Short mmCIF file of C-alpha atoms in Angstrom, two decimals:
data_model
loop_
_atom_site.label_atom_id
_atom_site.label_comp_id
_atom_site.label_asym_id
_atom_site.label_seq_id
_atom_site.Cartn_x
_atom_site.Cartn_y
_atom_site.Cartn_z
CA MET A 267 -0.46 0.09 0.04
CA SER A 268 1.91 2.76 -1.43
CA PHE A 269 -0.55 5.11 -1.76
CA ASN A 270 0.27 6.22 -5.18
CA THR A 271 -3.24 6.10 -6.61
CA PHE A 272 -6.59 8.16 -5.72
CA GLY A 273 -10.08 7.61 -7.03
CA HIS A 274 -12.62 3.85 -7.14
CA MET A 275 -14.07 3.99 -10.66
CA PHE A 276 -11.39 6.44 -12.12
CA ARG A 277 -7.97 5.87 -10.64
CA VAL A 278 -5.12 8.06 -11.34
CA THR A 279 -1.35 6.28 -10.30
CA THR A 280 1.30 8.63 -10.83
CA PHE A 281 5.04 7.56 -10.56
CA GLY A 282 8.70 9.55 -10.82
CA GLU A 283 10.28 12.26 -9.42
CA SER A 284 11.44 15.93 -9.89
CA HIS A 285 15.14 14.60 -11.36
CA GLY A 286 14.23 11.39 -12.33
CA PRO A 287 14.24 10.49 -15.97
CA ALA A 288 10.29 11.04 -16.11
CA ILE A 289 7.06 11.38 -14.45
CA GLY A 290 4.27 10.29 -15.76
CA CYS A 291 0.51 8.73 -14.72
CA VAL A 292 -1.64 6.33 -15.27
CA VAL A 293 -5.70 5.57 -15.87
CA ASP A 294 -6.94 2.90 -15.10
CA GLY A 295 -11.57 2.58 -15.68
CA CYS A 296 -11.53 5.81 -18.14
CA PRO A 297 -14.21 4.63 -20.30
CA PRO A 298 -14.36 3.09 -23.75
CA GLY A 299 -14.39 4.89 -26.96
CA LEU A 300 -13.87 8.41 -25.47
CA ARG A 301 -12.09 10.66 -28.04
CA PHE A 302 -9.26 13.12 -27.55
CA THR A 303 -6.32 14.60 -28.36
CA GLN A 304 -2.34 14.38 -27.55
CA GLU A 305 -2.45 17.95 -28.25
CA GLU A 306 -5.12 18.74 -26.17
CA ILE A 307 -3.14 17.15 -23.03
CA GLN A 308 -0.80 19.67 -23.79
CA ALA A 309 -2.87 22.10 -24.00
CA ALA A 310 -4.06 21.88 -20.35
CA LEU A 311 0.23 20.69 -19.00
CA ASP A 312 0.99 23.82 -21.32
CA ARG A 313 -1.00 25.90 -19.09
CA ARG A 314 0.87 24.52 -15.20
CA ARG A 315 4.06 24.71 -17.15
CA PRO A 316 7.81 26.26 -15.38
CA GLY A 317 9.46 29.08 -16.15
CA GLN A 318 6.13 31.15 -18.53
CA SER A 319 7.16 34.15 -16.02
CA ARG A 320 9.61 35.70 -13.23
CA PHE A 321 7.22 34.40 -11.02
CA THR A 322 6.99 30.89 -10.95
CA THR A 323 10.41 28.77 -10.79
CA GLN A 324 12.72 29.18 -14.35
CA ARG A 325 13.39 25.18 -14.39
CA ARG A 326 13.31 24.99 -18.32
CA GLU A 327 10.56 21.66 -19.23
CA PRO A 328 8.74 22.00 -22.01
CA ASP A 329 6.63 18.92 -20.58
CA GLU A 330 5.75 17.12 -23.82
CA VAL A 331 3.31 14.38 -22.45
CA ARG A 332 3.80 10.84 -25.08
CA ILE A 333 0.25 8.56 -24.77
CA ILE A 334 1.79 5.31 -24.63
CA SER A 335 -1.10 2.74 -23.88
CA GLY A 336 -4.34 2.93 -23.15
CA THR A 337 -5.41 4.03 -26.52
CA LEU A 338 -6.27 3.83 -30.72
CA PRO A 339 -6.52 5.69 -33.53
CA HIS A 340 -9.86 7.17 -33.92
CA PRO A 341 -11.45 7.42 -37.54
CA GLU A 342 -12.04 10.66 -37.67
CA GLY A 343 -8.93 11.53 -36.32
CA GLY A 344 -6.72 11.53 -32.87
CA LEU A 345 -7.19 9.08 -30.55
CA MET A 346 -9.96 7.13 -27.86
CA THR A 347 -9.65 5.16 -25.24
CA THR A 348 -9.87 1.90 -24.79
CA GLY A 349 -11.04 0.89 -21.83
CA THR A 350 -7.82 -0.46 -20.78
CA PRO A 351 -4.71 1.96 -18.75
CA VAL A 352 -3.74 5.13 -19.97
CA THR A 353 -0.49 5.48 -19.72
CA MET A 354 1.28 9.01 -20.14
CA LEU A 355 4.98 10.07 -19.75
CA ILE A 356 6.16 13.20 -19.27
CA GLU A 357 10.31 12.93 -19.57
CA ASN A 358 12.23 15.44 -17.01
CA VAL A 359 15.38 17.48 -19.19
CA ASP A 360 15.72 20.14 -17.07
CA GLN A 361 17.16 18.30 -13.27
CA ARG A 362 20.13 20.48 -12.21
CA SER A 363 20.35 17.74 -9.40
CA LYS A 364 23.86 19.54 -7.92
CA ASP A 365 21.89 22.50 -6.60
CA TYR A 366 20.96 19.99 -3.74
CA ALA A 367 24.20 19.09 -2.77
CA ALA A 368 24.70 21.19 0.27
CA ILE A 369 21.67 20.22 1.47
CA ALA A 370 21.65 16.30 1.28
CA GLY A 371 21.88 16.02 4.75
CA SER A 372 19.75 19.23 6.13
CA TYR A 373 15.90 19.26 6.70
CA ARG A 374 14.46 21.77 4.82
CA PRO A 375 11.74 23.83 7.30
CA GLY A 376 8.19 23.96 6.63
CA HIS A 377 9.34 20.81 3.41
CA ALA A 378 8.99 17.39 3.47
CA ASP A 379 13.03 15.72 3.93
CA TYR A 380 12.27 15.51 7.79
CA THR A 381 9.34 13.67 7.43
CA TYR A 382 10.54 10.82 4.54
CA ASP A 383 13.57 10.32 6.93
CA ALA A 384 11.38 8.84 9.46
CA LYS A 385 8.98 6.93 7.74
CA TYR A 386 11.50 5.34 4.94
CA GLY A 387 14.83 6.08 6.32
CA ILE A 388 15.57 7.44 3.31
CA ARG A 389 14.41 10.50 1.51
CA ASP A 390 15.25 11.63 -2.95
CA HIS A 391 16.31 15.66 -1.51
CA ARG A 392 17.29 16.22 -5.48
CA GLY A 393 14.25 19.02 -5.88
CA GLY A 394 12.04 17.09 -3.28
CA GLY A 395 11.60 13.84 -5.23
CA ARG A 396 8.01 13.14 -5.10
CA SER A 397 7.28 15.59 -2.16
CA SER A 398 8.09 18.69 -5.66
CA ALA A 399 5.55 20.13 -7.36
CA ARG A 400 6.82 18.78 -10.29
CA GLU A 401 4.59 15.76 -9.61
CA THR A 402 1.58 17.85 -9.96
CA ALA A 403 1.78 17.66 -13.99
CA THR A 404 0.42 14.12 -14.53
CA ARG A 405 -2.33 15.41 -12.63
CA VAL A 406 -2.59 17.69 -14.95
CA ALA A 407 -2.57 15.69 -18.07
CA ALA A 408 -4.92 12.92 -16.06
CA GLY A 409 -7.67 15.77 -15.48
CA ALA A 410 -7.55 16.55 -18.97
CA LEU A 411 -8.61 13.61 -20.12
CA ALA A 412 -10.99 12.97 -17.11
CA ALA A 413 -12.71 16.17 -18.76
CA LYS A 414 -13.87 13.76 -21.71
CA VAL A 415 -15.74 11.27 -19.41
CA LEU A 416 -18.20 14.89 -18.29
CA PRO A 417 -19.40 16.54 -21.75
CA GLY A 418 -21.21 19.86 -21.14
CA VAL A 419 -19.75 20.50 -17.23
CA THR A 420 -16.86 23.61 -17.65
CA VAL A 421 -14.19 23.39 -14.46
CA ARG A 422 -12.25 26.60 -14.23
CA GLY A 423 -9.82 27.95 -11.46
CA ALA A 424 -8.74 31.47 -10.69
CA LEU A 425 -6.20 32.72 -8.00
CA VAL A 426 -8.25 35.13 -5.48
CA ARG A 427 -5.88 35.89 -2.85
CA ILE A 428 -1.65 36.25 -2.73
CA GLY A 429 -0.49 36.86 0.42
CA GLU A 430 -2.70 39.55 2.02
CA ILE A 431 -3.37 41.06 -0.86
CA GLU A 432 -6.87 39.74 -2.17
CA ILE A 433 -9.23 40.49 -5.62
CA ASP A 434 -12.53 42.34 -5.74
CA ARG A 435 -14.91 39.54 -6.11
CA SER A 436 -16.91 42.19 -8.05
CA ARG A 437 -14.83 43.19 -10.81
CA TRP A 438 -14.59 39.44 -10.97
CA ASP A 439 -13.75 38.39 -14.86
CA TRP A 440 -13.52 34.99 -16.37
CA ALA A 441 -12.23 36.39 -19.94
CA GLU A 442 -9.05 37.78 -17.76
CA VAL A 443 -7.36 34.91 -16.20
CA ALA A 444 -6.13 33.79 -19.98
CA ASN A 445 -4.39 37.43 -19.83
CA ASN A 446 -1.89 37.31 -17.04
CA ALA A 447 0.00 35.37 -16.00
CA PHE A 448 -1.28 34.64 -12.11
CA PHE A 449 -4.51 33.86 -13.39
CA CYS A 450 -6.13 36.23 -11.80
CA PRO A 451 -9.85 37.63 -12.83
CA ASP A 452 -9.34 40.79 -11.55
CA ALA A 453 -7.80 42.95 -14.29
CA GLU A 454 -6.94 45.89 -11.37
CA THR A 455 -4.92 43.39 -9.01
CA VAL A 456 -2.78 41.92 -11.09
CA PRO A 457 -0.70 45.33 -11.53
CA VAL A 458 -0.71 44.86 -8.31
CA TRP A 459 0.76 41.97 -7.66
CA THR A 460 3.19 41.76 -9.89
CA ASP A 461 5.15 44.75 -7.70
CA TYR A 462 4.23 42.86 -4.66
CA LEU A 463 5.75 39.73 -5.78
CA ASP A 464 8.53 41.92 -7.36
CA GLY A 465 9.46 42.47 -4.20
CA ILE A 466 9.17 38.73 -2.55
CA ARG A 467 11.08 37.19 -5.67
CA LYS A 468 14.51 40.04 -5.07
CA SER A 469 14.70 39.58 -1.37
CA GLY A 470 14.76 34.85 -2.18
CA SER A 471 11.71 34.78 -0.34
CA SER A 472 8.04 33.35 -0.39
CA VAL A 473 4.84 33.67 -0.59
CA GLY A 474 1.09 31.84 -0.11
CA ALA A 475 -1.63 32.14 -1.94
CA VAL A 476 -5.67 31.37 -2.44
CA VAL A 477 -7.18 29.32 -5.18
CA GLU A 478 -10.80 29.29 -6.22
CA ILE A 479 -12.15 26.28 -8.40
CA VAL A 480 -15.49 26.44 -9.72
CA ALA A 481 -17.60 23.50 -12.01
CA GLU A 482 -20.58 24.70 -13.48
CA ASP A 483 -23.58 22.29 -15.10
CA VAL A 484 -22.79 19.74 -12.61
CA PRO A 485 -25.58 17.43 -12.48
CA PRO A 486 -27.15 17.09 -9.07
CA GLY A 487 -27.25 13.84 -7.81
CA LEU A 488 -23.72 13.18 -7.60
CA GLY A 489 -21.53 11.70 -4.44
CA ALA A 490 -23.51 9.47 -1.38
CA PRO A 491 -24.08 10.36 2.19
CA LEU A 492 -22.02 9.93 4.25
CA TYR A 493 -18.70 7.72 3.27
CA GLY A 494 -18.51 8.88 -0.17
CA LYS A 495 -19.56 12.26 -0.18
CA LEU A 496 -18.97 14.47 -3.09
CA ASP A 497 -17.35 17.34 -0.83
CA ALA A 498 -14.88 15.32 1.17
CA ASP A 499 -13.74 13.88 -2.07
CA LEU A 500 -13.02 16.96 -2.94
CA ALA A 501 -11.46 17.65 0.14
CA ALA A 502 -9.05 15.19 -0.17
CA ALA A 503 -8.19 15.59 -3.54
CA PHE A 504 -7.30 19.32 -3.16
CA MET A 505 -5.28 18.72 0.29
CA GLY A 506 -3.52 15.34 -1.66
CA ILE A 507 -1.55 18.45 -3.73
CA ASN A 508 2.09 19.37 -2.99
CA ALA A 509 2.04 22.29 -0.55
CA VAL A 510 -2.25 22.82 0.72
CA LYS A 511 -2.75 23.52 3.47
CA GLY A 512 -6.38 24.19 3.87
CA VAL A 513 -9.56 23.55 1.55
CA GLU A 514 -13.36 25.07 2.10
CA ILE A 515 -16.40 24.22 0.36
CA GLY A 516 -18.82 27.26 -0.91
CA GLU A 517 -19.07 29.88 2.19
CA GLY A 518 -16.29 27.63 3.99
CA PHE A 519 -15.34 28.76 7.46
CA ASN A 520 -17.10 32.20 6.66
CA ALA A 521 -20.55 30.02 7.76
CA ALA A 522 -19.95 30.12 11.55
CA ARG A 523 -20.29 33.40 11.18
CA LEU A 524 -23.71 33.39 9.45
CA THR A 525 -27.20 32.77 10.82
CA GLY A 526 -29.63 29.77 9.30
CA GLU A 527 -31.82 32.58 8.13
CA GLN A 528 -28.31 33.92 5.93
CA ASN A 529 -26.88 30.51 5.27
CA ALA A 530 -30.03 28.36 3.58
CA ASP A 531 -29.76 28.35 0.22
CA GLU A 532 -33.69 28.89 -0.49
CA MET A 533 -35.36 27.26 -3.46
CA ARG A 534 -37.82 28.25 -6.26
CA ARG A 535 -39.49 26.35 -8.62
CA GLY A 536 -36.98 26.85 -12.36
CA ASN A 537 -38.38 26.87 -16.08
CA GLU A 538 -37.20 23.22 -16.55
CA GLY A 539 -38.76 22.38 -13.72
CA ARG A 540 -36.11 21.70 -11.09
CA PRO A 541 -35.58 24.11 -8.02
CA VAL A 542 -33.49 27.24 -8.84
CA PHE A 543 -31.17 28.01 -5.94
CA LEU A 544 -31.15 31.33 -4.94
CA SER A 545 -27.88 31.99 -3.08
CA ASN A 546 -25.16 29.00 -3.43
CA HIS A 547 -23.45 29.40 0.21
CA ALA A 548 -23.33 25.76 0.05
CA GLY A 549 -21.10 25.44 -3.06
CA GLY A 550 -23.15 22.76 -4.87
CA VAL A 551 -22.93 20.45 -2.54
CA LEU A 552 -25.91 19.04 -0.13
CA GLY A 553 -25.65 16.44 2.53
CA GLY A 554 -22.33 14.74 0.18
CA ILE A 555 -24.19 15.21 -3.20
CA SER A 556 -24.14 17.58 -5.96
CA THR A 557 -26.93 20.01 -5.80
CA GLY A 558 -26.87 21.09 -9.28
CA ALA A 559 -25.67 24.57 -8.04
CA PRO A 560 -21.91 25.45 -9.12
CA LEU A 561 -19.45 23.21 -6.97
CA VAL A 562 -17.31 25.96 -5.11
CA ALA A 563 -13.86 25.28 -3.47
CA ARG A 564 -11.07 27.22 -2.74
CA PHE A 565 -8.19 25.93 -1.38
CA ALA A 566 -4.92 27.46 0.66
CA VAL A 567 -1.40 27.36 -1.13
CA LYS A 568 1.53 28.32 1.94
CA PRO A 569 4.29 29.19 0.46
CA THR A 570 7.69 27.91 -0.88
CA SER A 571 9.90 26.29 1.14
CA SER A 572 12.87 26.57 -0.55
CA ILE A 573 13.90 30.40 0.73
CA LEU A 574 17.60 32.32 -0.04
CA THR A 575 17.39 33.15 4.00
CA PRO A 576 18.89 31.28 6.48
CA ARG A 577 16.51 29.40 8.60
CA GLN A 578 17.41 26.93 11.78
CA THR A 579 17.72 23.44 11.19
CA VAL A 580 19.25 19.94 12.03
CA ASP A 581 21.28 17.52 9.93
CA LYS A 582 19.90 14.01 9.50
CA PHE A 583 22.24 13.04 11.97
CA GLY A 584 20.67 15.51 14.77
CA ALA A 585 23.26 18.30 14.72
CA GLU A 586 21.70 21.68 14.81
CA THR A 587 22.91 23.98 11.51
CA ASP A 588 21.62 26.99 9.63
CA ILE A 589 20.19 26.31 6.18
CA SER A 590 19.28 28.03 2.84
CA THR A 591 17.74 26.45 -1.02
CA LYS A 592 19.44 28.06 -3.73
CA GLY A 593 18.41 26.77 -7.39
CA ARG A 594 15.42 27.86 -8.82
CA HIS A 595 11.92 28.25 -6.65
CA ASP A 596 8.71 29.39 -7.23
CA PRO A 597 8.15 32.14 -5.53
CA CYS A 598 4.57 31.78 -5.70
CA VAL A 599 4.02 28.19 -5.97
CA GLY A 600 -0.15 29.07 -5.85
CA ILE A 601 -0.09 30.57 -9.21
CA ARG A 602 0.97 27.24 -10.91
CA ALA A 603 -1.68 25.51 -8.70
CA VAL A 604 -4.22 26.91 -10.55
CA PRO A 605 -4.30 24.50 -13.59
CA VAL A 606 -3.79 21.36 -11.01
CA GLY A 607 -6.49 22.32 -9.06
CA GLU A 608 -9.06 22.46 -12.07
CA ALA A 609 -7.36 18.88 -12.96
CA MET A 610 -8.21 17.06 -9.47
CA MET A 611 -11.61 18.76 -9.52
CA TRP A 612 -11.99 17.13 -13.02
CA CYS A 613 -10.96 13.86 -11.68
CA VAL A 614 -13.45 13.60 -8.70
CA LEU A 615 -16.44 14.44 -10.72
CA ALA A 616 -15.53 12.10 -13.69
CA ASP A 617 -14.46 9.14 -10.48
CA HIS A 618 -18.02 9.90 -8.86
CA VAL A 619 -20.12 10.42 -12.83
CA LEU A 620 -19.07 6.23 -12.89
CA ARG A 621 -19.95 5.54 -9.27
CA HIS A 622 -23.24 6.99 -10.27
CA ARG A 623 -23.47 5.35 -13.19
CA GLY A 624 -22.94 1.80 -11.11
CA GLN A 625 -24.74 1.74 -8.49
CA VAL A 626 -27.80 4.82 -9.75
CA GLY A 627 -27.81 4.12 -13.76
CA GLU A 628 -30.21 6.69 -14.86
CA THR A 629 -30.52 9.59 -12.56
CA PRO A 630 -34.42 9.49 -11.08
CA HIS A 631 -36.76 11.28 -12.67
CA TRP A 632 -37.55 15.04 -10.75
CA PRO A 633 -40.26 16.82 -9.89
CA ALA A 634 -42.16 13.72 -9.21
CA ASN A 635 -45.61 12.44 -10.06
CA PRO A 636 -47.95 14.07 -7.81
#
């Protein structure tokens, strides 16, 4: 039980390390006959790829994906899944392992160095090995495939906070997300973040962020009571992303400040008979089951642990020492976490769609006949 797999019906196993020859994933349980192109997978990876601005690590990885199993050519072009495991491989081409030689025996505060040694008695100090954010590229590839299981559903992510600076939600514009290096939906916040992160970057430090993921046109009925809750699986998926330290669904922690009248999402009959929610404090999930309203989730990403500022620590022999990390690192790893969050949303939704089909089949007719 090495815990490199997530999902029940749509199962994703990732492999590889930050400074190994390659990283990749195996997607098992993908329905047969799904048509997609390698270019669609690549486009998703390109959004997460490092080195695209001065605000992300300058490691130069093309992240070119190779699809090596589980597909056949589609008669009308592209590829189609066969129902067997889909394996996708991404070679590492710009490792600089020598940057980590000086810290091979010391533990970086805030990183997984000590805990890996405490668990396994051995760790890969080169870029953090499996604990590196490099691994998340494989999840993005899997998420691009998972999206094909849910035609008609839209999943979008945005960065809504860097450090102490939040966006102005009254200026939210999804179209703006693609126009800047931050995945920011508020054009006026972009220059503020630019100046702020320039200072963080030049000082050799780092800062945290908050990412928001929204899924629209999700059918009602996904998820299960108690131990198969959709929101619980989403929380686990987001918490499984490197450097994530908190998750909230819908109103989240702010719900503790509200009254019952403020928090309850009232309903009225919609044009097609289904209920329309007049608010969405629940974030699209009630009792662990999707309501049909937009799924809204946010997760907090801690500051990158690899910084130039000397910090107190110990080495693997227990001796006290100081440490600073050289090399190429994200001053705000939360920026590249946006497409990773989207991918995890896609994977969880694909898994729950297949689980729903397996148990329920067709969604029951609603509203009930009087």
